[in-house]
mmCIF file with all atom_site columns, C-alpha atoms in Angstrom:
data_model
loop_
_atom_site.group_PDB
_atom_site.id
_atom_site.type_symbol
_atom_site.label_atom_id
_atom_site.label_alt_id
_atom_site.label_comp_id
_atom_site.label_asym_id
_atom_site.label_entity_id
_atom_site.label_seq_id
_atom_site.pdbx_PDB_ins_code
_atom_site.Cartn_x
_atom_site.Cartn_y
_atom_site.Cartn_z
_atom_site.occupancy
_atom_site.B_iso_or_equiv
_atom_site.pdbx_formal_charge
_atom_site.auth_seq_id
_atom_site.auth_comp_id
_atom_site.auth_asym_id
_atom_site.auth_atom_id
_atom_site.pdbx_PDB_model_num
ATOM 1   C CA . ALA A 1 1   ? 114.143 86.402  134.552 1.00 48.00 ? 1   ALA A CA 1
ATOM 2   C CA . MET A 1 2   ? 117.215 88.116  134.166 1.00 52.00 ? 2   MET A CA 1
ATOM 3   C CA . THR A 1 3   ? 116.959 92.291  134.321 1.00 55.00 ? 3   THR A CA 1
ATOM 4   C CA . CYS A 1 4   ? 119.348 95.039  134.111 1.00 55.00 ? 4   CYS A CA 1
ATOM 5   C CA . PRO A 1 5   ? 120.007 97.122  136.602 1.00 56.00 ? 5   PRO A CA 1
ATOM 6   C CA . GLU A 1 6   ? 118.780 100.683 136.294 1.00 57.00 ? 6   GLU A CA 1
ATOM 7   C CA . PHE A 1 7   ? 122.337 102.637 136.594 1.00 56.00 ? 7   PHE A CA 1
ATOM 8   C CA . ASP A 1 8   ? 123.864 100.215 133.830 1.00 54.00 ? 8   ASP A CA 1
ATOM 9   C CA . ALA A 1 9   ? 122.748 101.921 130.591 1.00 54.00 ? 9   ALA A CA 1
ATOM 10  C CA . THR A 1 10  ? 125.037 99.204  128.348 1.00 52.00 ? 10  THR A CA 1
ATOM 11  C CA . CYS A 1 11  ? 123.062 95.888  129.954 1.00 52.00 ? 11  CYS A CA 1
ATOM 12  C CA . TYR A 1 12  ? 120.278 95.031  127.237 1.00 50.00 ? 12  TYR A CA 1
ATOM 13  C CA . ILE A 1 13  ? 119.398 91.782  127.710 1.00 52.00 ? 13  ILE A CA 1
ATOM 14  C CA . ASP A 1 14  ? 117.440 89.622  125.571 1.00 52.00 ? 14  ASP A CA 1
ATOM 15  C CA . ARG A 1 15  ? 116.134 85.388  124.912 1.00 46.00 ? 15  ARG A CA 1
ATOM 16  C CA . THR A 1 16  ? 117.751 83.507  122.258 1.00 49.00 ? 16  THR A CA 1
ATOM 17  C CA . GLU A 1 17  ? 115.989 80.967  120.309 1.00 49.00 ? 17  GLU A CA 1
ATOM 18  C CA . ASP A 1 18  ? 117.500 78.147  122.947 1.00 47.00 ? 18  ASP A CA 1
ATOM 19  C CA . GLY A 1 19  ? 116.369 80.271  125.761 1.00 45.00 ? 19  GLY A CA 1
ATOM 20  C CA . PHE A 1 20  ? 120.263 81.702  126.445 1.00 42.00 ? 20  PHE A CA 1
ATOM 21  C CA . ILE A 1 21  ? 120.263 85.012  128.039 1.00 44.00 ? 21  ILE A CA 1
ATOM 22  C CA . GLU A 1 22  ? 122.596 87.081  125.657 1.00 47.00 ? 22  GLU A CA 1
ATOM 23  C CA . THR A 1 23  ? 123.763 90.620  126.672 1.00 49.00 ? 23  THR A CA 1
ATOM 24  C CA . ASN A 1 24  ? 126.277 91.640  123.806 1.00 47.00 ? 24  ASN A CA 1
ATOM 25  C CA . GLY A 1 25  ? 123.443 93.010  121.855 1.00 47.00 ? 25  GLY A CA 1
ATOM 26  C CA . TYR A 1 26  ? 122.863 97.036  121.096 1.00 46.00 ? 26  TYR A CA 1
ATOM 27  C CA . PRO A 1 27  ? 120.125 99.434  121.414 1.00 49.00 ? 27  PRO A CA 1
ATOM 28  C CA . GLY A 1 28  ? 117.522 99.327  119.507 1.00 48.00 ? 28  GLY A CA 1
ATOM 29  C CA . LEU A 1 29  ? 114.530 101.792 118.715 1.00 50.00 ? 29  LEU A CA 1
ATOM 30  C CA . GLY A 1 30  ? 111.438 102.349 120.875 1.00 52.00 ? 30  GLY A CA 1
ATOM 31  C CA . GLY A 1 31  ? 111.705 98.369  122.359 1.00 54.00 ? 31  GLY A CA 1
ATOM 32  C CA . VAL A 1 32  ? 113.243 97.217  119.450 1.00 56.00 ? 32  VAL A CA 1
ATOM 33  C CA . TYR A 1 33  ? 116.282 94.950  120.089 1.00 56.00 ? 33  TYR A CA 1
ATOM 34  C CA . SER A 1 34  ? 119.139 94.663  117.593 1.00 56.00 ? 34  SER A CA 1
ATOM 35  C CA . SER A 1 35  ? 121.224 91.622  118.299 1.00 60.00 ? 35  SER A CA 1
ATOM 36  C CA . LYS A 1 36  ? 125.245 92.481  117.653 1.00 60.00 ? 36  LYS A CA 1
ATOM 37  C CA . GLY A 1 37  ? 126.223 92.941  114.306 1.00 59.00 ? 37  GLY A CA 1
ATOM 38  C CA . GLY A 1 38  ? 122.827 93.819  112.929 1.00 63.00 ? 38  GLY A CA 1
ATOM 39  C CA . ILE A 1 39  ? 120.875 96.982  112.436 1.00 66.00 ? 39  ILE A CA 1
ATOM 40  C CA . ILE A 1 40  ? 120.699 99.521  114.573 1.00 65.00 ? 40  ILE A CA 1
ATOM 41  C CA . PRO A 1 41  ? 118.080 101.842 114.102 1.00 67.00 ? 41  PRO A CA 1
ATOM 42  C CA . LYS A 1 42  ? 118.276 105.835 114.342 1.00 70.00 ? 42  LYS A CA 1
ATOM 43  C CA . ILE A 1 43  ? 115.668 108.843 114.021 1.00 72.00 ? 43  ILE A CA 1
ATOM 44  C CA . ASN A 1 44  ? 116.663 110.803 111.372 1.00 71.00 ? 44  ASN A CA 1
ATOM 45  C CA . SER A 1 45  ? 113.895 113.398 111.809 1.00 76.00 ? 45  SER A CA 1
ATOM 46  C CA . LYS A 1 46  ? 110.202 113.483 112.839 1.00 81.00 ? 46  LYS A CA 1
ATOM 47  C CA . TYR A 1 47  ? 107.222 115.700 112.457 1.00 82.00 ? 47  TYR A CA 1
ATOM 48  C CA . ASP A 1 48  ? 103.354 115.402 113.858 1.00 89.00 ? 48  ASP A CA 1
ATOM 49  C CA . THR A 1 49  ? 100.521 115.080 110.895 1.00 92.00 ? 49  THR A CA 1
ATOM 50  C CA . PRO A 1 50  ? 96.991  116.416 111.412 1.00 93.00 ? 50  PRO A CA 1
ATOM 51  C CA . GLY A 1 51  ? 95.629  112.872 111.897 1.00 89.00 ? 51  GLY A CA 1
ATOM 52  C CA . LYS A 1 52  ? 96.911  108.961 112.243 1.00 96.00 ? 52  LYS A CA 1
ATOM 53  C CA . VAL A 1 53  ? 98.671  107.936 109.085 1.00 96.00 ? 53  VAL A CA 1
ATOM 54  C CA . GLU A 1 54  ? 97.011  105.300 107.223 1.00 96.00 ? 54  GLU A CA 1
ATOM 55  C CA . ALA A 1 55  ? 99.226  104.337 104.157 1.00 97.00 ? 55  ALA A CA 1
ATOM 56  C CA . LEU A 1 56  ? 102.537 105.814 103.047 1.00 96.00 ? 56  LEU A CA 1
ATOM 57  C CA . TYR A 1 57  ? 104.328 106.102 99.959  1.00 96.00 ? 57  TYR A CA 1
ATOM 58  C CA . SER A 1 58  ? 107.932 106.934 98.960  1.00 94.00 ? 58  SER A CA 1
ATOM 59  C CA . SER A 1 59  ? 110.164 107.670 95.249  1.00 91.00 ? 59  SER A CA 1
ATOM 60  C CA . GLY A 1 60  ? 112.936 109.032 95.797  1.00 90.00 ? 60  GLY A CA 1
ATOM 61  C CA . SER A 1 61  ? 112.976 111.915 98.398  1.00 91.00 ? 61  SER A CA 1
ATOM 62  C CA . THR A 1 62  ? 108.947 112.906 98.088  1.00 92.00 ? 62  THR A CA 1
ATOM 63  C CA . MET A 1 63  ? 106.822 110.984 100.763 1.00 93.00 ? 63  MET A CA 1
ATOM 64  C CA . LEU A 1 64  ? 103.452 110.525 100.128 1.00 96.00 ? 64  LEU A CA 1
ATOM 65  C CA . ILE A 1 65  ? 101.183 110.090 103.465 1.00 97.00 ? 65  ILE A CA 1
ATOM 66  C CA . GLY A 1 66  ? 97.612  108.917 104.033 1.00 97.00 ? 66  GLY A CA 1
ATOM 67  C CA . LEU A 1 67  ? 95.785  110.728 106.970 1.00 97.00 ? 67  LEU A CA 1
ATOM 68  C CA . SER A 1 68  ? 92.769  109.288 108.598 1.00 97.00 ? 68  SER A CA 1
ATOM 69  C CA . ASN A 1 69  ? 89.592  111.473 109.686 1.00 96.00 ? 69  ASN A CA 1
ATOM 70  C CA . SER A 1 70  ? 89.117  113.626 106.370 1.00 97.00 ? 70  SER A CA 1
ATOM 71  C CA . ASN A 1 71  ? 92.812  114.841 106.984 1.00 97.00 ? 71  ASN A CA 1
ATOM 72  C CA . GLY A 1 72  ? 93.371  114.028 103.149 1.00 97.00 ? 72  GLY A CA 1
ATOM 73  C CA . SER A 1 73  ? 96.604  113.605 102.214 1.00 97.00 ? 73  SER A CA 1
ATOM 74  C CA . MET A 1 74  ? 100.576 114.875 102.747 1.00 96.00 ? 74  MET A CA 1
ATOM 75  C CA . MET A 1 75  ? 103.674 115.511 100.192 1.00 95.00 ? 75  MET A CA 1
ATOM 76  C CA . SER A 1 76  ? 106.707 115.460 101.960 1.00 93.00 ? 76  SER A CA 1
ATOM 77  C CA . ILE A 1 77  ? 109.850 115.718 100.387 1.00 92.00 ? 77  ILE A CA 1
ATOM 78  C CA . LEU A 1 78  ? 113.006 115.787 102.213 1.00 90.00 ? 78  LEU A CA 1
ATOM 79  C CA . ASN A 1 79  ? 116.653 116.616 102.425 1.00 90.00 ? 79  ASN A CA 1
ATOM 80  C CA . ASP A 1 80  ? 119.641 114.325 102.013 1.00 87.00 ? 80  ASP A CA 1
ATOM 81  C CA . ASP A 1 81  ? 119.747 114.297 105.750 1.00 83.00 ? 81  ASP A CA 1
ATOM 82  C CA . GLY A 1 82  ? 116.244 113.512 106.216 1.00 82.00 ? 82  GLY A CA 1
ATOM 83  C CA . SER A 1 83  ? 114.800 116.523 107.125 1.00 85.00 ? 83  SER A CA 1
ATOM 84  C CA . VAL A 1 84  ? 111.245 118.268 105.887 1.00 88.00 ? 84  VAL A CA 1
ATOM 85  C CA . ALA A 1 85  ? 112.323 120.631 102.706 1.00 90.00 ? 85  ALA A CA 1
ATOM 86  C CA . ASP A 1 86  ? 108.658 121.266 101.981 1.00 91.00 ? 86  ASP A CA 1
ATOM 87  C CA . LEU A 1 87  ? 105.580 119.709 103.247 1.00 92.00 ? 87  LEU A CA 1
ATOM 88  C CA . GLN A 1 88  ? 101.792 120.536 101.316 1.00 95.00 ? 88  GLN A CA 1
ATOM 89  C CA . GLN A 1 89  ? 98.832  119.059 102.437 1.00 96.00 ? 89  GLN A CA 1
ATOM 90  C CA . PHE A 1 90  ? 95.745  118.241 99.648  1.00 97.00 ? 90  PHE A CA 1
ATOM 91  C CA . ALA A 1 91  ? 92.917  116.023 99.586  1.00 98.00 ? 91  ALA A CA 1
ATOM 92  C CA . ILE A 1 92  ? 91.613  117.495 102.908 1.00 97.00 ? 92  ILE A CA 1
ATOM 93  C CA . GLY A 1 93  ? 88.290  116.414 103.564 1.00 97.00 ? 93  GLY A CA 1
ATOM 94  C CA . TYR A 1 94  ? 89.053  112.717 102.647 1.00 98.00 ? 94  TYR A CA 1
ATOM 95  C CA . THR A 1 95  ? 90.481  109.383 104.799 1.00 97.00 ? 95  THR A CA 1
ATOM 96  C CA . ILE A 1 96  ? 93.280  108.185 102.624 1.00 98.00 ? 96  ILE A CA 1
ATOM 97  C CA . LYS A 1 97  ? 93.664  104.511 102.935 1.00 98.00 ? 97  LYS A CA 1
ATOM 98  C CA . GLY A 1 98  ? 95.958  103.719 100.087 1.00 98.00 ? 98  GLY A CA 1
ATOM 99  C CA . ILE A 1 99  ? 98.557  105.412 97.953  1.00 98.00 ? 99  ILE A CA 1
ATOM 100 C CA . HIS A 1 100 ? 100.304 104.935 94.791  1.00 98.00 ? 100 HIS A CA 1
ATOM 101 C CA . GLN A 1 101 ? 102.147 106.472 91.686  1.00 96.00 ? 101 GLN A CA 1
ATOM 102 C CA . ASP A 1 102 ? 103.585 106.042 88.291  1.00 96.00 ? 102 ASP A CA 1
ATOM 103 C CA . GLY A 1 103 ? 104.978 108.801 86.244  1.00 94.00 ? 103 GLY A CA 1
ATOM 104 C CA . ASP A 1 104 ? 102.765 111.920 86.884  1.00 95.00 ? 104 ASP A CA 1
ATOM 105 C CA . LEU A 1 105 ? 100.170 109.814 88.140  1.00 97.00 ? 105 LEU A CA 1
ATOM 106 C CA . LEU A 1 106 ? 99.195  110.100 91.962  1.00 97.00 ? 106 LEU A CA 1
ATOM 107 C CA . ALA A 1 107 ? 96.288  108.148 92.540  1.00 98.00 ? 107 ALA A CA 1
ATOM 108 C CA . LEU A 1 108 ? 94.590  107.902 96.558  1.00 98.00 ? 108 LEU A CA 1
ATOM 109 C CA . ALA A 1 109 ? 92.065  104.619 97.707  1.00 98.00 ? 109 ALA A CA 1
ATOM 110 C CA . ALA A 1 110 ? 89.893  107.312 99.589  1.00 98.00 ? 110 ALA A CA 1
ATOM 111 C CA . GLY A 1 111 ? 87.398  103.946 101.295 1.00 97.00 ? 111 GLY A CA 1
ATOM 112 C CA . HIS A 1 112 ? 83.797  104.927 100.554 1.00 97.00 ? 112 HIS A CA 1
ATOM 113 C CA . ASP A 1 113 ? 84.666  107.959 98.208  1.00 98.00 ? 113 ASP A CA 1
ATOM 114 C CA . GLY A 1 114 ? 86.664  105.834 95.414  1.00 98.00 ? 114 GLY A CA 1
ATOM 115 C CA . ILE A 1 115 ? 89.966  106.831 93.965  1.00 98.00 ? 115 ILE A CA 1
ATOM 116 C CA . LEU A 1 116 ? 91.047  110.341 93.688  1.00 98.00 ? 116 LEU A CA 1
ATOM 117 C CA . LEU A 1 117 ? 93.282  110.840 90.936  1.00 98.00 ? 117 LEU A CA 1
ATOM 118 C CA . TYR A 1 118 ? 96.132  113.785 90.745  1.00 98.00 ? 118 TYR A CA 1
ATOM 119 C CA . LYS A 1 119 ? 98.929  115.131 88.443  1.00 96.00 ? 119 LYS A CA 1
ATOM 120 C CA . LEU A 1 120 ? 102.506 115.142 89.981  1.00 93.00 ? 120 LEU A CA 1
ATOM 121 C CA . ASN A 1 121 ? 104.496 117.982 88.381  1.00 89.00 ? 121 ASN A CA 1
ATOM 122 C CA . GLU A 1 122 ? 107.886 118.827 89.636  1.00 82.00 ? 122 GLU A CA 1
ATOM 123 C CA . GLY A 1 123 ? 106.251 119.479 93.399  1.00 82.00 ? 123 GLY A CA 1
ATOM 124 C CA . ASN A 1 124 ? 102.690 120.832 92.214  1.00 91.00 ? 124 ASN A CA 1
ATOM 125 C CA . ILE A 1 125 ? 99.861  118.438 92.920  1.00 96.00 ? 125 ILE A CA 1
ATOM 126 C CA . SER A 1 126 ? 96.726  119.153 90.389  1.00 96.00 ? 126 SER A CA 1
ATOM 127 C CA . PHE A 1 127 ? 93.137  117.173 90.747  1.00 97.00 ? 127 PHE A CA 1
ATOM 128 C CA . ILE A 1 128 ? 92.635  115.204 87.537  1.00 96.00 ? 128 ILE A CA 1
ATOM 129 C CA . GLY A 1 129 ? 89.239  113.355 89.207  1.00 96.00 ? 129 GLY A CA 1
ATOM 130 C CA . LYS A 1 130 ? 87.511  110.750 91.056  1.00 98.00 ? 130 LYS A CA 1
ATOM 131 C CA . ILE A 1 131 ? 86.722  107.652 90.098  1.00 98.00 ? 131 ILE A CA 1
ATOM 132 C CA . GLU A 1 132 ? 83.382  105.907 92.057  1.00 97.00 ? 132 GLU A CA 1
ATOM 133 C CA . THR A 1 133 ? 84.253  102.216 92.998  1.00 97.00 ? 133 THR A CA 1
ATOM 134 C CA . SER A 1 134 ? 83.133  100.064 96.176  1.00 96.00 ? 134 SER A CA 1
ATOM 135 C CA . PHE A 1 135 ? 84.829  101.097 99.547  1.00 98.00 ? 135 PHE A CA 1
ATOM 136 C CA . ALA A 1 136 ? 88.957  101.435 98.387  1.00 98.00 ? 136 ALA A CA 1
ATOM 137 C CA . ASN A 1 137 ? 91.267  99.890  100.786 1.00 97.00 ? 137 ASN A CA 1
ATOM 138 C CA . SER A 1 138 ? 94.586  99.990  98.287  1.00 98.00 ? 138 SER A CA 1
ATOM 139 C CA . VAL A 1 139 ? 95.481  101.229 95.160  1.00 98.00 ? 139 VAL A CA 1
ATOM 140 C CA . LYS A 1 140 ? 98.143  100.684 92.657  1.00 98.00 ? 140 LYS A CA 1
ATOM 141 C CA . VAL A 1 141 ? 98.759  102.644 89.094  1.00 98.00 ? 141 VAL A CA 1
ATOM 142 C CA . ALA A 1 142 ? 100.847 100.984 86.019  1.00 97.00 ? 142 ALA A CA 1
ATOM 143 C CA . GLY A 1 143 ? 100.485 103.365 83.186  1.00 95.00 ? 143 GLY A CA 1
ATOM 144 C CA . ASN A 1 144 ? 96.813  103.958 82.595  1.00 95.00 ? 144 ASN A CA 1
ATOM 145 C CA . ILE A 1 145 ? 95.452  101.441 84.434  1.00 97.00 ? 145 ILE A CA 1
ATOM 146 C CA . ILE A 1 146 ? 94.507  101.622 87.551  1.00 98.00 ? 146 ILE A CA 1
ATOM 147 C CA . PHE A 1 147 ? 93.757  98.462  90.245  1.00 98.00 ? 147 PHE A CA 1
ATOM 148 C CA . VAL A 1 148 ? 91.648  98.732  93.194  1.00 98.00 ? 148 VAL A CA 1
ATOM 149 C CA . ALA A 1 149 ? 91.536  96.868  96.213  1.00 98.00 ? 149 ALA A CA 1
ATOM 150 C CA . THR A 1 150 ? 88.144  97.216  97.294  1.00 98.00 ? 150 THR A CA 1
ATOM 151 C CA . GLU A 1 151 ? 85.401  95.724  99.926  1.00 97.00 ? 151 GLU A CA 1
ATOM 152 C CA . ASP A 1 152 ? 84.093  93.236  97.154  1.00 97.00 ? 152 ASP A CA 1
ATOM 153 C CA . GLY A 1 153 ? 87.168  92.213  95.327  1.00 97.00 ? 153 GLY A CA 1
ATOM 154 C CA . ILE A 1 154 ? 89.497  93.750  92.495  1.00 98.00 ? 154 ILE A CA 1
ATOM 155 C CA . GLU A 1 155 ? 88.642  96.405  90.449  1.00 98.00 ? 155 GLU A CA 1
ATOM 156 C CA . ILE A 1 156 ? 90.797  97.061  87.355  1.00 98.00 ? 156 ILE A CA 1
ATOM 157 C CA . ILE A 1 157 ? 90.186  100.224 85.212  1.00 98.00 ? 157 ILE A CA 1
ATOM 158 C CA . GLN A 1 158 ? 91.421  101.638 82.723  1.00 97.00 ? 158 GLN A CA 1
ATOM 159 C CA . ILE A 1 159 ? 91.525  105.825 81.781  1.00 96.00 ? 159 ILE A CA 1
ATOM 160 C CA . GLU A 1 160 ? 92.792  108.497 79.723  1.00 92.00 ? 160 GLU A CA 1
ATOM 161 C CA . TYR A 1 161 ? 94.251  111.687 80.638  1.00 79.00 ? 161 TYR A CA 1
#
């Protein structure tokens, strides 16, 4: 097998489908190889979270993060350059497996704790209520209908708020 000399920072080797060695690519990110003319990933910004990230949902410049180990959820509002403008933690005490939003309604799948509902209003998060379900793995919201992927199948729940 061919290897790049340690002193050659521009040498990137990859095997093509036909088994040929290709050395005209560009470096990727964290071991990801991007062939010539392909995408070139670059980290804009990053930050630590108080637990493993279980779920991620984004809309516009707002990113919602579901965390493990009862660390709840975080809402991150990003600047145009990807840096963090505002960061709020909420739903502390719950492990969040799934996140979805429709309009101002935010639903969090919280495993054995079911579904947590929040209202989002210009960066403010307010708790609406909790829906008991089987172990909630994932959730989707469409208007006032909540679709929950549980350990037992799909639960479809209509709410009024």
